[in-house]
Each structure stands twice: as structure tokens, then as C-alpha cells.
């Protein structure tokens, strides 16, 4: 007679298997498998070092999994001379990868926030974008994550994030439509509730009211 399946044990075993990070050798073997599946020979001279190169590239492309984005926002400054206007950092270039096809997403992020009583160094805003970009992503989620993290850590009067990007999963495969740009937004606090504050931000990033005050674009 078959033993009954313990669903809790089965789930725990599956979770443990997922959480175990493969070794570098296992990752390189996976690349060799994909090369063979594509129809080539991973043992030929031109491809011998490719698995190692791909794994090193993955370490760089997905380094965001090793960082806590909140760490970059911990150091803030309260000596602002009474500054109480919107802070905007625009055109933060990023490179990410689509979680559906592992294809590149290349674009830029514009960030704005209205400080309550403290500001953060502008380089830290760029670092924040990098952490989330260097993970498997969809653009909508990345936009929301950046805004939510800023809002939770700095607790400003409001946060605005707009992302513009091209997706290689759309331009190099499937529908093959180059030149298409996707725009997503997340407006929180005063940027969502007050049209004049939202328009000030959009004007600063050169969008002139093209994004409305909904939670996400």
C-alpha cells in the first residue's frame, strides 16, 4: 500500500530545492545544455570559454539580488536650509532583463520626491534604481518597487517615479517592433493627490502632463 503524501513535507522539500543556489559548475553546465539545444557544439574552440563568460555576465547582470535597496537610503541629510520644494533626478539610465524571456530591458528612470524633513544623496537614488534593475523584472513592478521603497524609508510628502524603456523581447523576437517605448509610472502622496505637484514633476522630466495621477501607469 502506498504511503500517504505529506503535503507540508513535500512543500518544504520543494522550497529547499528552489532556495539552494546552484554551483558555478552547474550553472556552466546549464549554458552548455542551451548551446547544444540551439544546435551548436559547446566543445568547439570558439565556445569553450562561453559558459564561464555567461556565468560571469549573470553575476553582473543580476547583482541586485545581493543587495538590500533600503541600505542605500539609510544615510540622509536634515540640514537642507529650509528647502521644501520637489527634488527631481531624471534620466537615470538602467539595464535590466525581462523575467519572461531573459531579454534586455534598456531605458531610463525619472524620480521625484517632496521631502518632509530630510533628503538623500542623489547618487543613492541612482543606486536604488540599479539594485532593482539588476534582477529579473517586469517594468511595471520595477517602477512600483522603486517608489514604494523611497516612500517607506524616507517618508516624504510624496514620491513620483516614471520609467521609459525598450524591451528586446518585443524588438528582437515575437512581434519584432523596434522603436517602441513603454512608459510606466507610480505616483504616491502629493504627486497622486495634487495635480499641480504632479505637473511640476512631469514638466521637470519633459513629459508635460502625459502621465496622470493613477497609482501606476
PDB file of C-alpha atoms in Angstrom:
ATOM      1  CA  UNK A   1       0.000   0.000   0.000  1.00  0.00           C
ATOM      2  CA  UNK A   2       1.349   3.424  -0.956  1.00  0.00           C
ATOM      3  CA  UNK A   3       2.309   5.733   1.861  1.00  0.00           C
ATOM      4  CA  UNK A   4       0.182   8.888   2.179  1.00  0.00           C
ATOM      5  CA  UNK A   5       1.832  12.050   0.887  1.00  0.00           C
ATOM      6  CA  UNK A   6       2.633  14.660   3.491  1.00  0.00           C
ATOM      7  CA  UNK A   7       1.869  17.896   1.630  1.00  0.00           C
ATOM      8  CA  UNK A   8       3.703  20.036   4.169  1.00  0.00           C
ATOM      9  CA  UNK A   9       6.862  17.939   3.826  1.00  0.00           C
ATOM     10  CA  UNK A  10       6.582  17.992   0.040  1.00  0.00           C
ATOM     11  CA  UNK A  11       6.279  21.785   0.020  1.00  0.00           C
ATOM     12  CA  UNK A  12       9.257  22.131   2.352  1.00  0.00           C
ATOM     13  CA  UNK A  13      11.384  19.889   0.148  1.00  0.00           C
ATOM     14  CA  UNK A  14      10.402  21.849  -2.952  1.00  0.00           C
ATOM     15  CA  UNK A  15      11.173  25.157  -1.227  1.00  0.00           C
ATOM     16  CA  UNK A  16      14.581  23.883  -0.120  1.00  0.00           C
ATOM     17  CA  UNK A  17      15.379  22.735  -3.656  1.00  0.00           C
ATOM     18  CA  UNK A  18      14.416  26.142  -5.071  1.00  0.00           C
ATOM     19  CA  UNK A  19      16.374  28.093  -2.464  1.00  0.00           C
ATOM     20  CA  UNK A  20      19.598  26.106  -2.992  1.00  0.00           C
ATOM     21  CA  UNK A  21      21.753  28.154  -5.283  1.00  0.00           C
ATOM     22  CA  UNK A  22      23.405  26.036  -7.979  1.00  0.00           C
ATOM     23  CA  UNK A  23      27.171  25.860  -8.030  1.00  0.00           C
ATOM     24  CA  UNK A  24      29.193  27.668 -10.686  1.00  0.00           C
ATOM     25  CA  UNK A  25      29.900  24.313 -12.355  1.00  0.00           C
ATOM     26  CA  UNK A  26      26.174  23.536 -12.502  1.00  0.00           C
ATOM     27  CA  UNK A  27      25.463  26.947 -13.998  1.00  0.00           C
ATOM     28  CA  UNK A  28      28.130  26.458 -16.653  1.00  0.00           C
ATOM     29  CA  UNK A  29      26.712  23.019 -17.485  1.00  0.00           C
ATOM     30  CA  UNK A  30      23.307  24.634 -17.978  1.00  0.00           C
ATOM     31  CA  UNK A  31      24.825  27.036 -20.519  1.00  0.00           C
ATOM     32  CA  UNK A  32      26.396  24.097 -22.360  1.00  0.00           C
ATOM     33  CA  UNK A  33      22.982  22.449 -22.495  1.00  0.00           C
ATOM     34  CA  UNK A  34      21.443  25.571 -24.048  1.00  0.00           C
ATOM     35  CA  UNK A  35      24.246  25.755 -26.608  1.00  0.00           C
ATOM     36  CA  UNK A  36      23.605  22.144 -27.615  1.00  0.00           C
ATOM     37  CA  UNK A  37      19.850  22.809 -27.716  1.00  0.00           C
ATOM     38  CA  UNK A  38      20.475  25.778 -30.030  1.00  0.00           C
ATOM     39  CA  UNK A  39      22.265  23.372 -32.375  1.00  0.00           C
ATOM     40  CA  UNK A  40      25.928  24.076 -31.758  1.00  0.00           C
ATOM     41  CA  UNK A  41      28.799  22.232 -30.103  1.00  0.00           C
ATOM     42  CA  UNK A  42      29.918  23.682 -26.742  1.00  0.00           C
ATOM     43  CA  UNK A  43      33.221  21.836 -27.142  1.00  0.00           C
ATOM     44  CA  UNK A  44      34.318  23.636 -30.279  1.00  0.00           C
ATOM     45  CA  UNK A  45      37.107  26.163 -29.851  1.00  0.00           C
ATOM     46  CA  UNK A  46      35.016  29.324 -30.156  1.00  0.00           C
ATOM     47  CA  UNK A  47      32.568  28.186 -27.495  1.00  0.00           C
ATOM     48  CA  UNK A  48      34.850  26.521 -24.958  1.00  0.00           C
ATOM     49  CA  UNK A  49      35.029  29.568 -22.696  1.00  0.00           C
ATOM     50  CA  UNK A  50      31.456  30.737 -23.336  1.00  0.00           C
ATOM     51  CA  UNK A  51      29.818  29.016 -20.327  1.00  0.00           C
ATOM     52  CA  UNK A  52      32.267  30.684 -17.930  1.00  0.00           C
ATOM     53  CA  UNK A  53      31.746  34.047 -19.632  1.00  0.00           C
ATOM     54  CA  UNK A  54      27.968  33.742 -19.426  1.00  0.00           C
ATOM     55  CA  UNK A  55      28.083  32.906 -15.729  1.00  0.00           C
ATOM     56  CA  UNK A  56      30.321  35.908 -15.049  1.00  0.00           C
ATOM     57  CA  UNK A  57      27.904  38.086 -17.016  1.00  0.00           C
ATOM     58  CA  UNK A  58      24.984  36.760 -14.953  1.00  0.00           C
ATOM     59  CA  UNK A  59      26.857  37.690 -11.769  1.00  0.00           C
ATOM     60  CA  UNK A  60      26.990  41.269 -13.026  1.00  0.00           C
ATOM     61  CA  UNK A  61      23.528  41.468 -14.589  1.00  0.00           C
ATOM     62  CA  UNK A  62      21.778  40.059 -11.529  1.00  0.00           C
ATOM     63  CA  UNK A  63      23.915  41.505  -8.749  1.00  0.00           C
ATOM     64  CA  UNK A  64      20.812  43.210  -7.368  1.00  0.00           C
ATOM     65  CA  UNK A  65      19.806  40.033  -5.567  1.00  0.00           C
ATOM     66  CA  UNK A  66      22.814  40.505  -3.284  1.00  0.00           C
ATOM     67  CA  UNK A  67      21.801  43.993  -2.110  1.00  0.00           C
ATOM     68  CA  UNK A  68      19.102  45.402   0.139  1.00  0.00           C
ATOM     69  CA  UNK A  69      17.797  48.546  -1.598  1.00  0.00           C
ATOM     70  CA  UNK A  70      16.872  50.160   1.724  1.00  0.00           C
ATOM     71  CA  UNK A  71      20.538  50.208   2.728  1.00  0.00           C
ATOM     72  CA  UNK A  72      21.237  52.916   0.150  1.00  0.00           C
ATOM     73  CA  UNK A  73      18.639  55.228   1.697  1.00  0.00           C
ATOM     74  CA  UNK A  74      19.730  54.923   5.316  1.00  0.00           C
ATOM     75  CA  UNK A  75      22.071  57.904   5.269  1.00  0.00           C
ATOM     76  CA  UNK A  76      20.037  61.088   4.962  1.00  0.00           C
ATOM     77  CA  UNK A  77      20.651  64.793   5.498  1.00  0.00           C
ATOM     78  CA  UNK A  78      18.495  67.131   7.586  1.00  0.00           C
ATOM     79  CA  UNK A  79      20.480  70.344   7.004  1.00  0.00           C
ATOM     80  CA  UNK A  80      18.563  71.475   3.930  1.00  0.00           C
ATOM     81  CA  UNK A  81      18.407  75.217   4.625  1.00  0.00           C
ATOM     82  CA  UNK A  82      14.650  75.065   4.777  1.00  0.00           C
ATOM     83  CA  UNK A  83      14.319  73.598   1.280  1.00  0.00           C
ATOM     84  CA  UNK A  84      10.750  72.421   0.816  1.00  0.00           C
ATOM     85  CA  UNK A  85      10.338  72.002  -2.937  1.00  0.00           C
ATOM     86  CA  UNK A  86      10.328  68.928  -5.160  1.00  0.00           C
ATOM     87  CA  UNK A  87      13.615  67.080  -5.674  1.00  0.00           C
ATOM     88  CA  UNK A  88      13.958  65.535  -9.138  1.00  0.00           C
ATOM     89  CA  UNK A  89      16.622  63.268 -10.584  1.00  0.00           C
ATOM     90  CA  UNK A  90      15.912  62.442 -14.194  1.00  0.00           C
ATOM     91  CA  UNK A  91      17.372  60.264 -16.937  1.00  0.00           C
ATOM     92  CA  UNK A  92      18.813  57.552 -14.679  1.00  0.00           C
ATOM     93  CA  UNK A  93      19.842  55.021 -17.300  1.00  0.00           C
ATOM     94  CA  UNK A  94      19.346  51.358 -16.467  1.00  0.00           C
ATOM     95  CA  UNK A  95      19.751  47.915 -17.990  1.00  0.00           C
ATOM     96  CA  UNK A  96      17.560  45.096 -16.772  1.00  0.00           C
ATOM     97  CA  UNK A  97      16.249  41.750 -18.018  1.00  0.00           C
ATOM     98  CA  UNK A  98      12.704  40.624 -18.702  1.00  0.00           C
ATOM     99  CA  UNK A  99      11.654  37.787 -16.421  1.00  0.00           C
ATOM    100  CA  UNK A 100       9.601  36.225 -19.219  1.00  0.00           C
ATOM    101  CA  UNK A 101      12.325  35.799 -21.854  1.00  0.00           C
ATOM    102  CA  UNK A 102      15.561  36.907 -20.103  1.00  0.00           C
ATOM    103  CA  UNK A 103      15.831  39.561 -22.821  1.00  0.00           C
ATOM    104  CA  UNK A 104      17.317  43.004 -22.076  1.00  0.00           C
ATOM    105  CA  UNK A 105      15.198  45.954 -20.988  1.00  0.00           C
ATOM    106  CA  UNK A 106      17.038  49.241 -21.556  1.00  0.00           C
ATOM    107  CA  UNK A 107      15.742  52.604 -20.501  1.00  0.00           C
ATOM    108  CA  UNK A 108      15.752  55.421 -18.008  1.00  0.00           C
ATOM    109  CA  UNK A 109      14.012  56.287 -14.769  1.00  0.00           C
ATOM    110  CA  UNK A 110      12.917  59.707 -13.514  1.00  0.00           C
ATOM    111  CA  UNK A 111      12.482  60.077  -9.750  1.00  0.00           C
ATOM    112  CA  UNK A 112      10.901  62.913  -7.804  1.00  0.00           C
ATOM    113  CA  UNK A 113      10.031  63.330  -4.148  1.00  0.00           C
ATOM    114  CA  UNK A 114       8.859  66.120  -1.862  1.00  0.00           C
ATOM    115  CA  UNK A 115      10.974  65.936   1.310  1.00  0.00           C
ATOM    116  CA  UNK A 116       9.342  66.104   4.701  1.00  0.00           C
ATOM    117  CA  UNK A 117      12.425  66.939   6.771  1.00  0.00           C
ATOM    118  CA  UNK A 118      15.330  65.034   5.217  1.00  0.00           C
ATOM    119  CA  UNK A 119      16.897  64.348   1.825  1.00  0.00           C
ATOM    120  CA  UNK A 120      19.116  61.612   0.475  1.00  0.00           C
ATOM    121  CA  UNK A 121      22.257  61.895  -1.667  1.00  0.00           C
ATOM    122  CA  UNK A 122      21.403  61.875  -5.361  1.00  0.00           C
ATOM    123  CA  UNK A 123      23.833  59.040  -6.110  1.00  0.00           C
ATOM    124  CA  UNK A 124      21.790  56.873  -3.755  1.00  0.00           C
ATOM    125  CA  UNK A 125      18.730  57.331  -5.948  1.00  0.00           C
ATOM    126  CA  UNK A 126      20.720  56.004  -8.904  1.00  0.00           C
ATOM    127  CA  UNK A 127      21.946  53.104  -6.741  1.00  0.00           C
ATOM    128  CA  UNK A 128      18.355  52.325  -5.803  1.00  0.00           C
ATOM    129  CA  UNK A 129      17.419  52.026  -9.468  1.00  0.00           C
ATOM    130  CA  UNK A 130      20.421  49.777 -10.100  1.00  0.00           C
ATOM    131  CA  UNK A 131      19.501  47.347  -7.330  1.00  0.00           C
ATOM    132  CA  UNK A 132      16.033  46.736  -8.708  1.00  0.00           C
ATOM    133  CA  UNK A 133      17.163  46.782 -12.349  1.00  0.00           C
ATOM    134  CA  UNK A 134      19.785  44.089 -11.717  1.00  0.00           C
ATOM    135  CA  UNK A 135      17.100  41.497 -11.054  1.00  0.00           C
ATOM    136  CA  UNK A 136      14.680  39.655 -13.304  1.00  0.00           C
ATOM    137  CA  UNK A 137      11.953  42.216 -13.828  1.00  0.00           C
ATOM    138  CA  UNK A 138       8.858  43.487 -15.492  1.00  0.00           C
ATOM    139  CA  UNK A 139       8.836  47.238 -15.921  1.00  0.00           C
ATOM    140  CA  UNK A 140       5.601  47.798 -14.018  1.00  0.00           C
ATOM    141  CA  UNK A 141       6.916  46.014 -10.938  1.00  0.00           C
ATOM    142  CA  UNK A 142      10.283  47.762 -11.012  1.00  0.00           C
ATOM    143  CA  UNK A 143       8.601  51.175 -11.172  1.00  0.00           C
ATOM    144  CA  UNK A 144       6.379  50.327  -8.209  1.00  0.00           C
ATOM    145  CA  UNK A 145       9.265  48.861  -6.185  1.00  0.00           C
ATOM    146  CA  UNK A 146      11.407  51.981  -6.550  1.00  0.00           C
ATOM    147  CA  UNK A 147       8.558  54.261  -5.493  1.00  0.00           C
ATOM    148  CA  UNK A 148       7.467  52.069  -2.580  1.00  0.00           C
ATOM    149  CA  UNK A 149      11.000  51.790  -1.194  1.00  0.00           C
ATOM    150  CA  UNK A 150      11.536  55.557  -1.299  1.00  0.00           C
ATOM    151  CA  UNK A 151       8.186  56.164   0.320  1.00  0.00           C
ATOM    152  CA  UNK A 152       8.746  53.611   3.094  1.00  0.00           C
ATOM    153  CA  UNK A 153      12.272  54.703   4.029  1.00  0.00           C
ATOM    154  CA  UNK A 154      12.266  58.491   3.539  1.00  0.00           C
ATOM    155  CA  UNK A 155       8.585  59.007   4.414  1.00  0.00           C
ATOM    156  CA  UNK A 156       8.326  62.146   2.247  1.00  0.00           C
ATOM    157  CA  UNK A 157       5.162  64.064   1.386  1.00  0.00           C
ATOM    158  CA  UNK A 158       5.093  62.178  -1.886  1.00  0.00           C
ATOM    159  CA  UNK A 159       7.047  60.156  -4.444  1.00  0.00           C
ATOM    160  CA  UNK A 160       6.872  60.092  -8.241  1.00  0.00           C
ATOM    161  CA  UNK A 161       8.604  57.566 -10.490  1.00  0.00           C
ATOM    162  CA  UNK A 162       8.351  57.363 -14.275  1.00  0.00           C
ATOM    163  CA  UNK A 163      10.143  54.678 -16.280  1.00  0.00           C
ATOM    164  CA  UNK A 164      10.675  54.705 -20.054  1.00  0.00           C
ATOM    165  CA  UNK A 165      12.202  51.631 -21.659  1.00  0.00           C
ATOM    166  CA  UNK A 166      12.526  49.472 -24.742  1.00  0.00           C
ATOM    167  CA  UNK A 167      12.096  45.716 -24.421  1.00  0.00           C
ATOM    168  CA  UNK A 168      14.223  43.419 -26.551  1.00  0.00           C
ATOM    169  CA  UNK A 169      11.701  40.615 -26.112  1.00  0.00           C
ATOM    170  CA  UNK A 170       9.451  42.763 -28.326  1.00  0.00           C
ATOM    171  CA  UNK A 171      12.033  44.168 -30.737  1.00  0.00           C
ATOM    172  CA  UNK A 172      14.175  41.084 -31.489  1.00  0.00           C
ATOM    173  CA  UNK A 173      11.572  38.299 -31.332  1.00  0.00           C
ATOM    174  CA  UNK A 174       7.831  37.784 -31.430  1.00  0.00           C
ATOM    175  CA  UNK A 175       6.170  40.801 -32.989  1.00  0.00           C
ATOM    176  CA  UNK A 176       9.529  42.406 -33.995  1.00  0.00           C
ATOM    177  CA  UNK A 177       8.570  46.048 -33.430  1.00  0.00           C
ATOM    178  CA  UNK A 178      11.680  48.225 -32.937  1.00  0.00           C
ATOM    179  CA  UNK A 179      11.386  51.814 -31.803  1.00  0.00           C
ATOM    180  CA  UNK A 180       8.582  51.151 -29.324  1.00  0.00           C
ATOM    181  CA  UNK A 181       8.946  52.669 -25.849  1.00  0.00           C
ATOM    182  CA  UNK A 182       6.950  51.574 -22.821  1.00  0.00           C
ATOM    183  CA  UNK A 183       6.127  54.179 -20.153  1.00  0.00           C
ATOM    184  CA  UNK A 184       5.077  53.288 -16.607  1.00  0.00           C
ATOM    185  CA  UNK A 185       4.516  55.494 -13.586  1.00  0.00           C
ATOM    186  CA  UNK A 186       3.823  55.347  -9.884  1.00  0.00           C
ATOM    187  CA  UNK A 187       2.570  58.441  -8.066  1.00  0.00           C
ATOM    188  CA  UNK A 188       2.263  58.467  -4.291  1.00  0.00           C
ATOM    189  CA  UNK A 189       1.189  61.104  -1.775  1.00  0.00           C
ATOM    190  CA  UNK A 190       1.010  64.677  -3.074  1.00  0.00           C
ATOM    191  CA  UNK A 191       2.009  63.617  -6.588  1.00  0.00           C
ATOM    192  CA  UNK A 192      -1.097  61.480  -6.773  1.00  0.00           C
ATOM    193  CA  UNK A 193      -3.460  63.800  -4.918  1.00  0.00           C
ATOM    194  CA  UNK A 194      -2.423  67.218  -6.245  1.00  0.00           C
ATOM    195  CA  UNK A 195      -2.380  67.864  -9.971  1.00  0.00           C
ATOM    196  CA  UNK A 196      -0.130  70.934  -9.698  1.00  0.00           C
ATOM    197  CA  UNK A 197       2.622  68.985  -7.881  1.00  0.00           C
ATOM    198  CA  UNK A 198       2.345  66.157 -10.383  1.00  0.00           C
ATOM    199  CA  UNK A 199       2.571  68.592 -13.298  1.00  0.00           C
ATOM    200  CA  UNK A 200       5.637  70.252 -11.754  1.00  0.00           C
ATOM    201  CA  UNK A 201       7.395  66.874 -11.725  1.00  0.00           C
ATOM    202  CA  UNK A 202       6.283  65.883 -15.214  1.00  0.00           C
ATOM    203  CA  UNK A 203       7.378  69.232 -16.597  1.00  0.00           C
ATOM    204  CA  UNK A 204      10.780  68.804 -14.948  1.00  0.00           C
ATOM    205  CA  UNK A 205      11.289  65.441 -16.673  1.00  0.00           C
ATOM    206  CA  UNK A 206       9.987  66.722 -20.004  1.00  0.00           C
ATOM    207  CA  UNK A 207       6.701  64.835 -20.116  1.00  0.00           C
ATOM    208  CA  UNK A 208       4.300  67.799 -19.850  1.00  0.00           C
ATOM    209  CA  UNK A 209       1.323  66.129 -18.258  1.00  0.00           C
ATOM    210  CA  UNK A 210       1.389  62.908 -20.276  1.00  0.00           C
ATOM    211  CA  UNK A 211       1.109  60.768 -17.141  1.00  0.00           C
ATOM    212  CA  UNK A 212      -1.959  61.014 -14.942  1.00  0.00           C
ATOM    213  CA  UNK A 213      -2.255  60.624 -11.189  1.00  0.00           C
ATOM    214  CA  UNK A 214      -3.214  56.993 -11.022  1.00  0.00           C
ATOM    215  CA  UNK A 215      -1.237  54.594  -8.876  1.00  0.00           C
ATOM    216  CA  UNK A 216       0.647  53.173 -11.836  1.00  0.00           C
ATOM    217  CA  UNK A 217       0.868  53.991 -15.500  1.00  0.00           C
TER     218      UNK A 217
END
